[in-house]
Structure formats: structure tokens, C-alpha cells
PDB file of C-alpha atoms in Angstrom:
ATOM      1  CA  UNK H  57     -15.340-143.892 144.615  1.00 57.00           C
ATOM      2  CA  UNK H  58     -16.770-142.658 147.929  1.00 67.00           C
ATOM      3  CA  UNK H  59     -16.062-139.089 146.841  1.00 71.00           C
ATOM      4  CA  UNK H  60     -18.218-139.548 143.728  1.00 75.00           C
ATOM      5  CA  UNK H  61     -20.989-141.156 145.754  1.00 72.00           C
ATOM      6  CA  UNK H  62     -20.960-138.180 148.144  1.00 69.00           C
ATOM      7  CA  UNK H  63     -21.162-135.786 145.173  1.00 75.00           C
ATOM      8  CA  UNK H  64     -24.219-137.609 143.824  1.00 72.00           C
ATOM      9  CA  UNK H  65     -25.926-137.507 147.236  1.00 69.00           C
ATOM     10  CA  UNK H  66     -25.293-133.772 147.607  1.00 69.00           C
ATOM     11  CA  UNK H  67     -26.165-132.873 144.002  1.00 74.00           C
ATOM     12  CA  UNK H  68     -29.515-134.660 143.955  1.00 71.00           C
ATOM     13  CA  UNK H  69     -30.469-134.297 147.634  1.00 67.00           C
ATOM     14  CA  UNK H  70     -30.773-138.046 148.112  1.00 65.00           C
ATOM     15  CA  UNK H  71     -32.250-139.041 151.450  1.00 63.00           C
ATOM     16  CA  UNK H  72     -32.076-142.507 153.000  1.00 63.00           C
ATOM     17  CA  UNK H  73     -35.356-144.400 153.185  1.00 58.00           C
ATOM     18  CA  UNK H  74     -34.974-144.825 156.945  1.00 57.00           C
ATOM     19  CA  UNK H  75     -34.134-141.141 157.497  1.00 68.00           C
ATOM     20  CA  UNK H  76     -36.259-139.288 160.018  1.00 76.00           C
ATOM     21  CA  UNK H  77     -35.446-135.801 158.697  1.00 76.00           C
ATOM     22  CA  UNK H  78     -38.801-134.130 158.112  1.00 77.00           C
ATOM     23  CA  UNK H  79     -38.782-132.032 154.924  1.00 75.00           C
ATOM     24  CA  UNK H  80     -42.126-130.375 155.584  1.00 77.00           C
ATOM     25  CA  UNK H  81     -41.746-126.556 155.369  1.00 80.00           C
ATOM     26  CA  UNK H  82     -42.842-126.268 159.011  1.00 78.00           C
ATOM     27  CA  UNK H  83     -39.919-128.435 160.184  1.00 78.00           C
ATOM     28  CA  UNK H  84     -37.284-127.895 157.479  1.00 76.00           C
ATOM     29  CA  UNK H  85     -35.144-125.481 159.555  1.00 83.00           C
ATOM     30  CA  UNK H  86     -35.598-127.285 162.877  1.00 85.00           C
ATOM     31  CA  UNK H  87     -32.513-128.996 164.326  1.00 88.00           C
ATOM     32  CA  UNK H  88     -32.304-132.648 165.316  1.00 88.00           C
ATOM     33  CA  UNK H  89     -33.983-133.061 168.687  1.00 86.00           C
ATOM     34  CA  UNK H  90     -31.159-135.267 170.019  1.00 88.00           C
ATOM     35  CA  UNK H  91     -27.896-133.692 168.791  1.00 89.00           C
ATOM     36  CA  UNK H  92     -29.196-130.254 167.658  1.00 88.00           C
ATOM     37  CA  UNK H  93     -27.600-130.586 164.201  1.00 88.00           C
ATOM     38  CA  UNK H  94     -29.356-128.722 161.370  1.00 87.00           C
ATOM     39  CA  UNK H  95     -30.054-130.655 158.166  1.00 82.00           C
ATOM     40  CA  UNK H  96     -27.872-129.837 155.172  1.00 79.00           C
ATOM     41  CA  UNK H  97     -28.552-131.130 151.689  1.00 74.00           C
ATOM     42  CA  UNK H  98     -27.017-134.573 151.170  1.00 69.00           C
ATOM     43  CA  UNK H  99     -26.483-135.236 154.889  1.00 74.00           C
ATOM     44  CA  UNK H 100     -26.445-138.975 155.569  1.00 73.00           C
ATOM     45  CA  UNK H 101     -24.598-138.851 158.895  1.00 79.00           C
ATOM     46  CA  UNK H 102     -25.702-140.717 161.994  1.00 83.00           C
ATOM     47  CA  UNK H 103     -26.873-138.894 165.098  1.00 88.00           C
ATOM     48  CA  UNK H 104     -24.763-139.200 168.279  1.00 91.00           C
ATOM     49  CA  UNK H 105     -26.196-137.968 171.573  1.00 91.00           C
ATOM     50  CA  UNK H 106     -26.202-138.489 175.331  1.00 94.00           C
ATOM     51  CA  UNK H 107     -29.614-139.553 176.663  1.00 92.00           C
ATOM     52  CA  UNK H 108     -28.857-138.271 180.182  1.00 92.00           C
ATOM     53  CA  UNK H 109     -27.591-134.865 181.335  1.00 92.00           C
ATOM     54  CA  UNK H 110     -24.061-133.790 182.177  1.00 92.00           C
ATOM     55  CA  UNK H 111     -23.590-133.846 185.960  1.00 90.00           C
ATOM     56  CA  UNK H 112     -21.403-131.096 187.394  1.00 86.00           C
ATOM     57  CA  UNK H 113     -20.464-130.885 191.106  1.00 83.00           C
ATOM     58  CA  UNK H 114     -19.719-127.292 192.008  1.00 79.00           C
ATOM     59  CA  UNK H 115     -17.236-125.709 192.414  1.00 78.00           C
ATOM     60  CA  UNK H 116     -14.395-128.275 192.069  1.00 80.00           C
ATOM     61  CA  UNK H 117     -16.146-131.625 192.165  1.00 81.00           C
ATOM     62  CA  UNK H 118     -16.397-134.376 189.576  1.00 87.00           C
ATOM     63  CA  UNK H 119     -18.135-133.741 186.280  1.00 90.00           C
ATOM     64  CA  UNK H 120     -19.368-136.476 183.946  1.00 92.00           C
ATOM     65  CA  UNK H 121     -22.122-137.597 181.612  1.00 92.00           C
ATOM     66  CA  UNK H 122     -24.618-139.545 183.724  1.00 93.00           C
ATOM     67  CA  UNK H 123     -25.285-142.084 180.962  1.00 93.00           C
ATOM     68  CA  UNK H 124     -21.753-143.204 180.114  1.00 93.00           C
ATOM     69  CA  UNK H 125     -19.608-141.687 182.913  1.00 92.00           C
ATOM     70  CA  UNK H 126     -17.309-139.925 180.416  1.00 93.00           C
ATOM     71  CA  UNK H 127     -15.697-136.906 182.076  1.00 91.00           C
ATOM     72  CA  UNK H 128     -15.108-134.690 179.022  1.00 91.00           C
ATOM     73  CA  UNK H 129     -18.152-132.569 178.165  1.00 90.00           C
ATOM     74  CA  UNK H 130     -17.177-132.578 174.464  1.00 91.00           C
ATOM     75  CA  UNK H 131     -17.189-136.395 174.266  1.00 91.00           C
ATOM     76  CA  UNK H 132     -19.256-137.648 171.286  1.00 90.00           C
ATOM     77  CA  UNK H 133     -22.618-139.077 172.281  1.00 92.00           C
ATOM     78  CA  UNK H 134     -22.821-142.614 173.594  1.00 92.00           C
ATOM     79  CA  UNK H 135     -26.043-143.341 171.669  1.00 91.00           C
ATOM     80  CA  UNK H 136     -26.104-143.642 167.895  1.00 89.00           C
ATOM     81  CA  UNK H 137     -29.218-143.418 165.780  1.00 86.00           C
ATOM     82  CA  UNK H 138     -30.976-141.460 163.065  1.00 84.00           C
ATOM     83  CA  UNK H 139     -31.436-137.688 163.115  1.00 83.00           C
ATOM     84  CA  UNK H 140     -35.015-136.672 163.904  1.00 83.00           C
ATOM     85  CA  UNK H 141     -36.178-133.060 163.605  1.00 81.00           C
ATOM     86  CA  UNK H 142     -39.855-133.772 164.225  1.00 76.00           C
ATOM     87  CA  UNK H 143     -40.340-132.261 167.689  1.00 73.00           C
ATOM     88  CA  UNK H 144     -44.098-132.924 167.768  1.00 68.00           C
ATOM     89  CA  UNK H 145     -45.321-136.282 169.005  1.00 62.00           C
ATOM     90  CA  UNK H 146     -47.391-138.236 166.441  1.00 62.00           C
ATOM     91  CA  UNK H 147     -50.594-138.170 168.519  1.00 66.00           C
ATOM     92  CA  UNK H 148     -50.303-134.372 168.858  1.00 64.00           C
ATOM     93  CA  UNK H 149     -49.877-134.060 165.108  1.00 63.00           C
ATOM     94  CA  UNK H 150     -53.037-136.089 164.494  1.00 69.00           C
ATOM     95  CA  UNK H 151     -55.054-133.954 166.930  1.00 74.00           C
ATOM     96  CA  UNK H 152     -53.813-130.741 165.313  1.00 73.00           C
ATOM     97  CA  UNK H 153     -54.705-132.038 161.854  1.00 73.00           C
ATOM     98  CA  UNK H 154     -58.189-133.020 163.036  1.00 77.00           C
ATOM     99  CA  UNK H 155     -58.727-129.526 164.485  1.00 79.00           C
ATOM    100  CA  UNK H 156     -57.655-127.945 161.190  1.00 76.00           C
ATOM    101  CA  UNK H 157     -60.107-130.111 159.258  1.00 78.00           C
ATOM    102  CA  UNK H 158     -62.946-129.242 161.667  1.00 80.00           C
ATOM    103  CA  UNK H 159     -62.415-125.518 161.030  1.00 74.00           C
ATOM    104  CA  UNK H 160     -62.887-125.954 157.263  1.00 67.00           C
TER     105      UNK H 160
END
């Protein structure tokens, strides 16, 4: 049953209503700004990322994610949310659109 549902999602390119993937041609190939994953047709996965950087004491000190204190650098993210490939802030987008309209 889940297999058929996945086939339908991939075949018709269904996107969740709360998805933040931007399908505009300017952003279509941009990766998620949190986890760096690139959108693939039918992708309904959740985004997992670390909001803080990986701390590394050189040369033989402790290393860990500063947000969750996990020591393995390949640990899945401690935050879960929706993928978002829109790297431009909304107010910047509005200003850019206003400038384009002024030029016309």
C-alpha cells in the first residue's frame, strides 16, 4: 500500500501543501538551505539539520555538534522540519520585485 502511494507521488509530482520547496525556475536547482539536499520529483521527506556548527578541538581534542553534543559528525540532524530552498528573505524578494516593476 505504501509502495503504491509512493509511486503515485513520484509519477504525478505531488507536493505537500505545507512544503517549502520553491518550484520557481530561479530556485528549482537550489538545495535546501538547512540540509543541502536537492529536490527530486516526489520527495516528501522531512529535513534534518543541526542549527549550530560542529566544534572541533585541534589536534586531538573533543569534537561535537554544539547544539546536541553528539560526537559523530555524521549524526543525523537534531532539528526536524520542512525542506526550504528559498535562500532569499521575503523582504528582499519584495524589494527586488519592486525594482523590476520600476524599470518597466
